[in-house]
Amino acid sequence: MSDNIIEVRGLKKYYLGGQVKALDGIDADIKKGEVVVIIGPSGSGKSTFLRSLNLLEMPTDGTINFNGVNITDKKVDINIHRQKMGMVFQHFNLFNNMNIIKNMTIAPTQLLKKSKEEANEKALTLLKRVGLEDRAEAYPSQLSGGQKQRVAIVRALCMEPEVMLFDEPTSALDPEMVGEVLDVMKDLARAGMTMVVVTHEMGFAREVGTRVIFMDGGRIIEENNPKDFFENPQNDRLKDFLSKVL
Amino acid sequence: MNALSLWFSELKETFISCFITDDRWEWLVEGFVNSVIITVFALLLGLVVGVILAAVRSSYDKNEESMKIRGGIGYYVLKLLNAIAKIYITVMRGIPVVVQLMIWYFVIMVSAEDIPIAIVAFGLNSGAYVAEIFRGGIMSIDNGQFEAGRSLGFSYFQTMVHVVIPQTVKSTLPTLLNELIALFKETSIAGYVGILDLTKAGERIRGITFEAFMPLIAVAIVYLVTVVLLTKIVAIIERRLRRNER
Ligand SMILES: Nc1ncnc2c1ncn2[C@@H]1O[C@H](COP(=O)(O)OP(=O)(O)OP(=O)(O)O)[C@@H](O)[C@H]1O
Ligand SMILES: [Mg+2]
């Protein structure tokens, strides 16, 4: 047995009958405890890759093993595996028809059959950790963007996932709120959570990433530890990209 | 005797012959009650039919892509159901209700009671409209709400029940109530198949008394007052909903 949580082989995602190759053959392993940061220009396939990992996008070809199970197999019940893969979206996607505590407890009570008390207790502990315990009864529309995203992160954590997927979690935030969300993510990384993060925050990649992946044209062009990735890029497209964003 | 009091006493006589003689006002009451019964039960039937149709149509729209890739018999069943639903909606919306009513009365349910026939005819017709209201409502819910549900491990059905439908009900309620008002007015054609609805009651009085003005004005006023009251109620509900929001 390897210590890979996720193994991706030959992953392809085509749109419009093959006219758009959003993913054009991706191989990647994610190890337990890694914080993998994915960067790349717009349209390079970062979101498609991340969303394929929990099958929000159905791959056109290739396999994804999660804990040794090929989840692209039709016979696999993906809902069971998604419980162990938390996802955080650019636009938060808190359930508008529920208050914060309900947002956080509905999945554990319905899917993990936790008691209401147990789920509430866990949710409140997590809310406290992100400084929002006094907003438990509020509705999503009453929170700021940064608060919503912190709730979205702890909502996913309530399911006790083995890996957390982030798709540009700070891109929709006002600049002054980016820090509070990144801080929560850093804490999570330090606590040993396995994370795959699509972001434009190069500081985050450098500081907490264990590995950085550069995507372009639906492929992985280069990957390395953050130090070498940023200080000694090999591929011309990466050099060009870094010269623009740094 | 001056002209005014002559006119007044004629008016009084007409009024008496239209409404008081032989307790003719009771026809109006019975007709009104029948109109209400047909409207309410037709809407209930329409809601049931509409929810089923909308469930099929939006399941197809939302899952077509992923089911196509995953394959299996489910995809073809859903495709067939979707086609049937589409045909149903097209037929129901393409034929005037009065024609549909006559077909039910004279062709399909020949031996049934009058009012149930009207309920079936108006209800099945209204179902097509309710279906499109619901489908529009489901489609207007941000897809992120749906994806957040699925990413936590909820099935398609669970996500619909806990997240999408509660928000859809809220957003479509005013439109549905307006459908109720439209339906109430639409039932005024029930007299075509001999049902004593409100309009028919006025007609019957006119036929006996040879007075057109008073019975028709009475009928018109009852419709108007009912619709104005219902519209007021809809406005109040709309305001409530908006206040609970944000
Ligand atoms: N549903 C779709 N239909 C057609 N093309 C799509 C669809 N979704 C994505 N694409 C295309 O696939 C490619 C990869 O898109 P993706 O969203 O993964 O890029 P990205 O790297 O996340 O970009 P960004 O930084 O702008 O978020 C793009 O060319 C995009 O236009
Ligand atoms: Mg993206």
mmCIF file of N, CA, C and O in Angstrom, chain B residues 37-87:
data_model
loop_
_atom_site.group_PDB
_atom_site.id
_atom_site.type_symbol
_atom_site.label_atom_id
_atom_site.label_comp_id
_atom_site.label_asym_id
_atom_site.label_seq_id
_atom_site.Cartn_x
_atom_site.Cartn_y
_atom_site.Cartn_z
ATOM 1 N N ILE B 37 -64.537 25.366 -5.469
ATOM 2 C CA ILE B 37 -64.176 23.943 -5.339
ATOM 3 C C ILE B 37 -63.345 23.497 -6.540
ATOM 4 O O ILE B 37 -62.288 22.873 -6.394
ATOM 5 N N ILE B 38 -63.820 23.841 -7.728
ATOM 6 C CA ILE B 38 -63.088 23.438 -8.936
ATOM 7 C C ILE B 38 -61.682 24.039 -8.919
ATOM 8 O O ILE B 38 -60.690 23.353 -9.166
ATOM 9 N N THR B 39 -61.586 25.322 -8.577
ATOM 10 C CA THR B 39 -60.284 25.986 -8.574
ATOM 11 C C THR B 39 -59.323 25.323 -7.593
ATOM 12 O O THR B 39 -58.190 24.994 -7.944
ATOM 13 N N VAL B 40 -59.780 25.125 -6.357
ATOM 14 C CA VAL B 40 -58.884 24.623 -5.309
ATOM 15 C C VAL B 40 -58.412 23.201 -5.635
ATOM 16 O O VAL B 40 -57.212 22.908 -5.599
ATOM 17 N N PHE B 41 -59.350 22.332 -6.008
ATOM 18 C CA PHE B 41 -58.940 20.951 -6.270
ATOM 19 C C PHE B 41 -58.148 20.838 -7.566
ATOM 20 O O PHE B 41 -57.222 20.024 -7.670
ATOM 21 N N ALA B 42 -58.489 21.653 -8.538
ATOM 22 C CA ALA B 42 -57.705 21.644 -9.779
ATOM 23 C C ALA B 42 -56.278 22.096 -9.499
ATOM 24 O O ALA B 42 -55.320 21.538 -10.034
ATOM 25 N N LEU B 43 -56.134 23.090 -8.631
ATOM 26 C CA LEU B 43 -54.778 23.547 -8.327
ATOM 27 C C LEU B 43 -54.004 22.459 -7.580
ATOM 28 O O LEU B 43 -52.822 22.246 -7.846
ATOM 29 N N LEU B 44 -54.672 21.780 -6.650
ATOM 30 C CA LEU B 44 -53.991 20.689 -5.939
ATOM 31 C C LEU B 44 -53.530 19.609 -6.918
ATOM 32 O O LEU B 44 -52.383 19.163 -6.872
ATOM 33 N N LEU B 45 -54.426 19.223 -7.814
ATOM 34 C CA LEU B 45 -54.052 18.241 -8.835
ATOM 35 C C LEU B 45 -52.906 18.794 -9.697
ATOM 36 O O LEU B 45 -51.948 18.085 -10.004
ATOM 37 N N GLY B 46 -53.044 20.063 -10.048
ATOM 38 C CA GLY B 46 -52.011 20.701 -10.860
ATOM 39 C C GLY B 46 -50.664 20.712 -10.158
ATOM 40 O O GLY B 46 -49.623 20.533 -10.787
ATOM 41 N N LEU B 47 -50.670 20.913 -8.837
ATOM 42 C CA LEU B 47 -49.418 20.916 -8.083
ATOM 43 C C LEU B 47 -48.767 19.535 -8.129
ATOM 44 O O LEU B 47 -47.566 19.414 -8.347
ATOM 45 N N VAL B 48 -49.576 18.500 -7.923
ATOM 46 C CA VAL B 48 -49.035 17.134 -7.942
ATOM 47 C C VAL B 48 -48.435 16.833 -9.316
ATOM 48 O O VAL B 48 -47.276 16.417 -9.436
ATOM 49 N N VAL B 49 -49.231 17.080 -10.350
ATOM 50 C CA VAL B 49 -48.752 16.820 -11.714
ATOM 51 C C VAL B 49 -47.529 17.683 -12.022
ATOM 52 O O VAL B 49 -46.530 17.209 -12.566
ATOM 53 N N GLY B 50 -47.611 18.946 -11.636
ATOM 54 C CA GLY B 50 -46.536 19.883 -11.929
ATOM 55 C C GLY B 50 -45.231 19.496 -11.253
ATOM 56 O O GLY B 50 -44.164 19.581 -11.857
ATOM 57 N N VAL B 51 -45.311 19.057 -9.988
ATOM 58 C CA VAL B 51 -44.097 18.668 -9.268
ATOM 59 C C VAL B 51 -43.456 17.461 -9.942
ATOM 60 O O VAL B 51 -42.236 17.412 -10.145
ATOM 61 N N ILE B 52 -44.284 16.488 -10.332
ATOM 62 C CA ILE B 52 -43.739 15.294 -10.983
ATOM 63 C C ILE B 52 -43.061 15.674 -12.312
ATOM 64 O O ILE B 52 -41.921 15.293 -12.584
ATOM 65 N N LEU B 53 -43.782 16.468 -13.118
ATOM 66 C CA LEU B 53 -43.216 16.867 -14.410
ATOM 67 C C LEU B 53 -41.932 17.667 -14.233
ATOM 68 O O LEU B 53 -40.940 17.439 -14.922
ATOM 69 N N ALA B 54 -41.968 18.602 -13.283
ATOM 70 C CA ALA B 54 -40.786 19.445 -13.069
ATOM 71 C C ALA B 54 -39.625 18.604 -12.563
ATOM 72 O O ALA B 54 -38.473 18.835 -12.934
ATOM 73 N N ALA B 55 -39.916 17.610 -11.722
ATOM 74 C CA ALA B 55 -38.850 16.736 -11.215
ATOM 75 C C ALA B 55 -38.179 16.009 -12.373
ATOM 76 O O ALA B 55 -36.950 15.954 -12.463
ATOM 77 N N VAL B 56 -39.001 15.479 -13.283
ATOM 78 C CA VAL B 56 -38.447 14.766 -14.438
ATOM 79 C C VAL B 56 -37.630 15.721 -15.309
ATOM 80 O O VAL B 56 -36.465 15.458 -15.643
ATOM 81 N N ARG B 57 -38.250 16.860 -15.631
ATOM 82 C CA ARG B 57 -37.582 17.781 -16.568
ATOM 83 C C ARG B 57 -36.271 18.309 -15.991
ATOM 84 O O ARG B 57 -35.261 18.357 -16.684
ATOM 85 N N SER B 58 -36.272 18.717 -14.718
ATOM 86 C CA SER B 58 -35.042 19.309 -14.196
ATOM 87 C C SER B 58 -34.006 18.237 -13.854
ATOM 88 O O SER B 58 -32.810 18.503 -13.956
ATOM 89 N N SER B 59 -34.450 17.027 -13.477
ATOM 90 C CA SER B 59 -33.469 15.945 -13.273
ATOM 91 C C SER B 59 -32.736 15.684 -14.574
ATOM 92 O O SER B 59 -31.525 15.494 -14.594
ATOM 93 N N TYR B 60 -33.498 15.682 -15.638
ATOM 94 C CA TYR B 60 -32.870 15.436 -16.936
ATOM 95 C C TYR B 60 -31.884 16.556 -17.267
ATOM 96 O O TYR B 60 -30.733 16.300 -17.620
ATOM 97 N N ASP B 61 -32.349 17.791 -17.128
ATOM 98 C CA ASP B 61 -31.474 18.917 -17.457
ATOM 99 C C ASP B 61 -30.195 18.899 -16.622
ATOM 100 O O ASP B 61 -29.117 19.181 -17.112
ATOM 101 N N LYS B 62 -30.337 18.575 -15.334
ATOM 102 C CA LYS B 62 -29.184 18.652 -14.438
ATOM 103 C C LYS B 62 -28.253 17.456 -14.572
ATOM 104 O O LYS B 62 -27.058 17.568 -14.345
ATOM 105 N N ASN B 63 -28.794 16.299 -14.902
ATOM 106 C CA ASN B 63 -27.971 15.088 -14.875
ATOM 107 C C ASN B 63 -27.612 14.541 -16.241
ATOM 108 O O ASN B 63 -26.893 13.563 -16.342
ATOM 109 N N GLU B 64 -28.140 15.175 -17.282
ATOM 110 C CA GLU B 64 -27.957 14.604 -18.607
ATOM 111 C C GLU B 64 -26.490 14.317 -18.909
ATOM 112 O O GLU B 64 -26.121 13.207 -19.263
ATOM 113 N N GLU B 65 -25.654 15.345 -18.685
ATOM 114 C CA GLU B 65 -24.262 15.220 -19.075
ATOM 115 C C GLU B 65 -23.561 14.081 -18.342
ATOM 116 O O GLU B 65 -22.947 13.218 -18.950
ATOM 117 N N SER B 66 -23.694 14.079 -17.001
ATOM 118 C CA SER B 66 -22.969 13.073 -16.241
ATOM 119 C C SER B 66 -23.551 11.678 -16.471
ATOM 120 O O SER B 66 -22.831 10.695 -16.526
ATOM 121 N N MET B 67 -24.895 11.590 -16.642
ATOM 122 C CA MET B 67 -25.491 10.271 -16.852
ATOM 123 C C MET B 67 -25.110 9.705 -18.218
ATOM 124 O O MET B 67 -24.953 8.505 -18.383
ATOM 125 N N LYS B 68 -24.959 10.588 -19.181
ATOM 126 C CA LYS B 68 -24.572 10.149 -20.516
ATOM 127 C C LYS B 68 -23.205 9.469 -20.461
ATOM 128 O O LYS B 68 -22.996 8.421 -21.056
ATOM 129 N N ILE B 69 -22.295 10.100 -19.691
ATOM 130 C CA ILE B 69 -20.959 9.533 -19.597
ATOM 131 C C ILE B 69 -20.983 8.225 -18.809
ATOM 132 O O ILE B 69 -20.374 7.246 -19.189
ATOM 133 N N ARG B 70 -21.724 8.219 -17.714
ATOM 134 C CA ARG B 70 -21.791 7.003 -16.900
ATOM 135 C C ARG B 70 -22.614 5.914 -17.572
ATOM 136 O O ARG B 70 -22.467 4.748 -17.264
ATOM 137 N N GLY B 71 -23.513 6.306 -18.465
ATOM 138 C CA GLY B 71 -24.300 5.318 -19.213
ATOM 139 C C GLY B 71 -25.334 4.623 -18.346
ATOM 140 O O GLY B 71 -25.765 5.145 -17.336
ATOM 141 N N GLY B 72 -25.727 3.445 -18.768
ATOM 142 C CA GLY B 72 -26.681 2.674 -17.973
ATOM 143 C C GLY B 72 -28.109 2.934 -18.396
ATOM 144 O O GLY B 72 -28.413 3.903 -19.097
ATOM 145 N N ILE B 73 -29.007 2.050 -17.940
ATOM 146 C CA ILE B 73 -30.394 2.098 -18.365
ATOM 147 C C ILE B 73 -31.098 3.329 -17.819
ATOM 148 O O ILE B 73 -31.984 3.895 -18.453
ATOM 149 N N GLY B 74 -30.661 3.803 -16.636
ATOM 150 C CA GLY B 74 -31.280 4.967 -15.995
ATOM 151 C C GLY B 74 -31.332 6.159 -16.932
ATOM 152 O O GLY B 74 -32.320 6.895 -16.977
ATOM 153 N N TYR B 75 -30.266 6.315 -17.690
ATOM 154 C CA TYR B 75 -30.195 7.453 -18.605
ATOM 155 C C TYR B 75 -31.308 7.394 -19.644
ATOM 156 O O TYR B 75 -31.968 8.402 -19.922
ATOM 157 N N TYR B 76 -31.560 6.195 -20.186
ATOM 158 C CA TYR B 76 -32.572 6.072 -21.231
ATOM 159 C C TYR B 76 -33.983 6.202 -20.657
ATOM 160 O O TYR B 76 -34.869 6.780 -21.289
ATOM 161 N N VAL B 77 -34.169 5.686 -19.446
ATOM 162 C CA VAL B 77 -35.471 5.844 -18.789
ATOM 163 C C VAL B 77 -35.769 7.330 -18.582
ATOM 164 O O VAL B 77 -36.849 7.826 -18.905
ATOM 165 N N LEU B 78 -34.771 8.036 -18.064
ATOM 166 C CA LEU B 78 -34.967 9.459 -17.806
ATOM 167 C C LEU B 78 -35.200 10.230 -19.101
ATOM 168 O O LEU B 78 -36.045 11.128 -19.169
ATOM 169 N N LYS B 79 -34.466 9.839 -20.139
ATOM 170 C CA LYS B 79 -34.618 10.491 -21.426
ATOM 171 C C LYS B 79 -36.050 10.303 -21.958
ATOM 172 O O LYS B 79 -36.670 11.240 -22.466
ATOM 173 N N LEU B 80 -36.560 9.101 -21.793
ATOM 174 C CA LEU B 80 -37.923 8.796 -22.255
ATOM 175 C C LEU B 80 -38.942 9.595 -21.439
ATOM 176 O O LEU B 80 -39.849 10.237 -22.000
ATOM 177 N N LEU B 81 -38.783 9.570 -20.109
ATOM 178 C CA LEU B 81 -39.709 10.310 -19.244
ATOM 179 C C LEU B 81 -39.699 11.799 -19.589
ATOM 180 O O LEU B 81 -40.729 12.460 -19.628
ATOM 181 N N ASN B 82 -38.498 12.308 -19.854
ATOM 182 C CA ASN B 82 -38.369 13.721 -20.199
ATOM 183 C C ASN B 82 -39.115 14.034 -21.497
ATOM 184 O O ASN B 82 -39.804 15.047 -21.598
ATOM 185 N N ALA B 83 -38.993 13.129 -22.452
ATOM 186 C CA ALA B 83 -39.689 13.339 -23.727
ATOM 187 C C ALA B 83 -41.198 13.341 -23.508
ATOM 188 O O ALA B 83 -41.924 14.189 -24.046
ATOM 189 N N ILE B 84 -41.684 12.402 -22.687
ATOM 190 C CA ILE B 84 -43.115 12.339 -22.402
ATOM 191 C C ILE B 84 -43.577 13.628 -21.718
ATOM 192 O O ILE B 84 -44.607 14.215 -22.086
ATOM 193 N N ALA B 85 -42.799 14.072 -20.747
ATOM 194 C CA ALA B 85 -43.161 15.294 -20.025
ATOM 195 C C ALA B 85 -43.239 16.489 -20.968
ATOM 196 O O ALA B 85 -44.150 17.317 -20.883
ATOM 197 N N LYS B 86 -42.286 16.546 -21.882
ATOM 198 C CA LYS B 86 -42.263 17.659 -22.834
ATOM 199 C C LYS B 86 -43.505 17.646 -23.724
ATOM 200 O O LYS B 86 -44.117 18.683 -23.971
ATOM 201 N N ILE B 87 -43.841 16.445 -24.206
ATOM 202 C CA ILE B 87 -45.023 16.325 -25.068
ATOM 203 C C ILE B 87 -46.273 16.733 -24.287
ATOM 204 O O ILE B 87 -47.111 17.490 -24.774
#
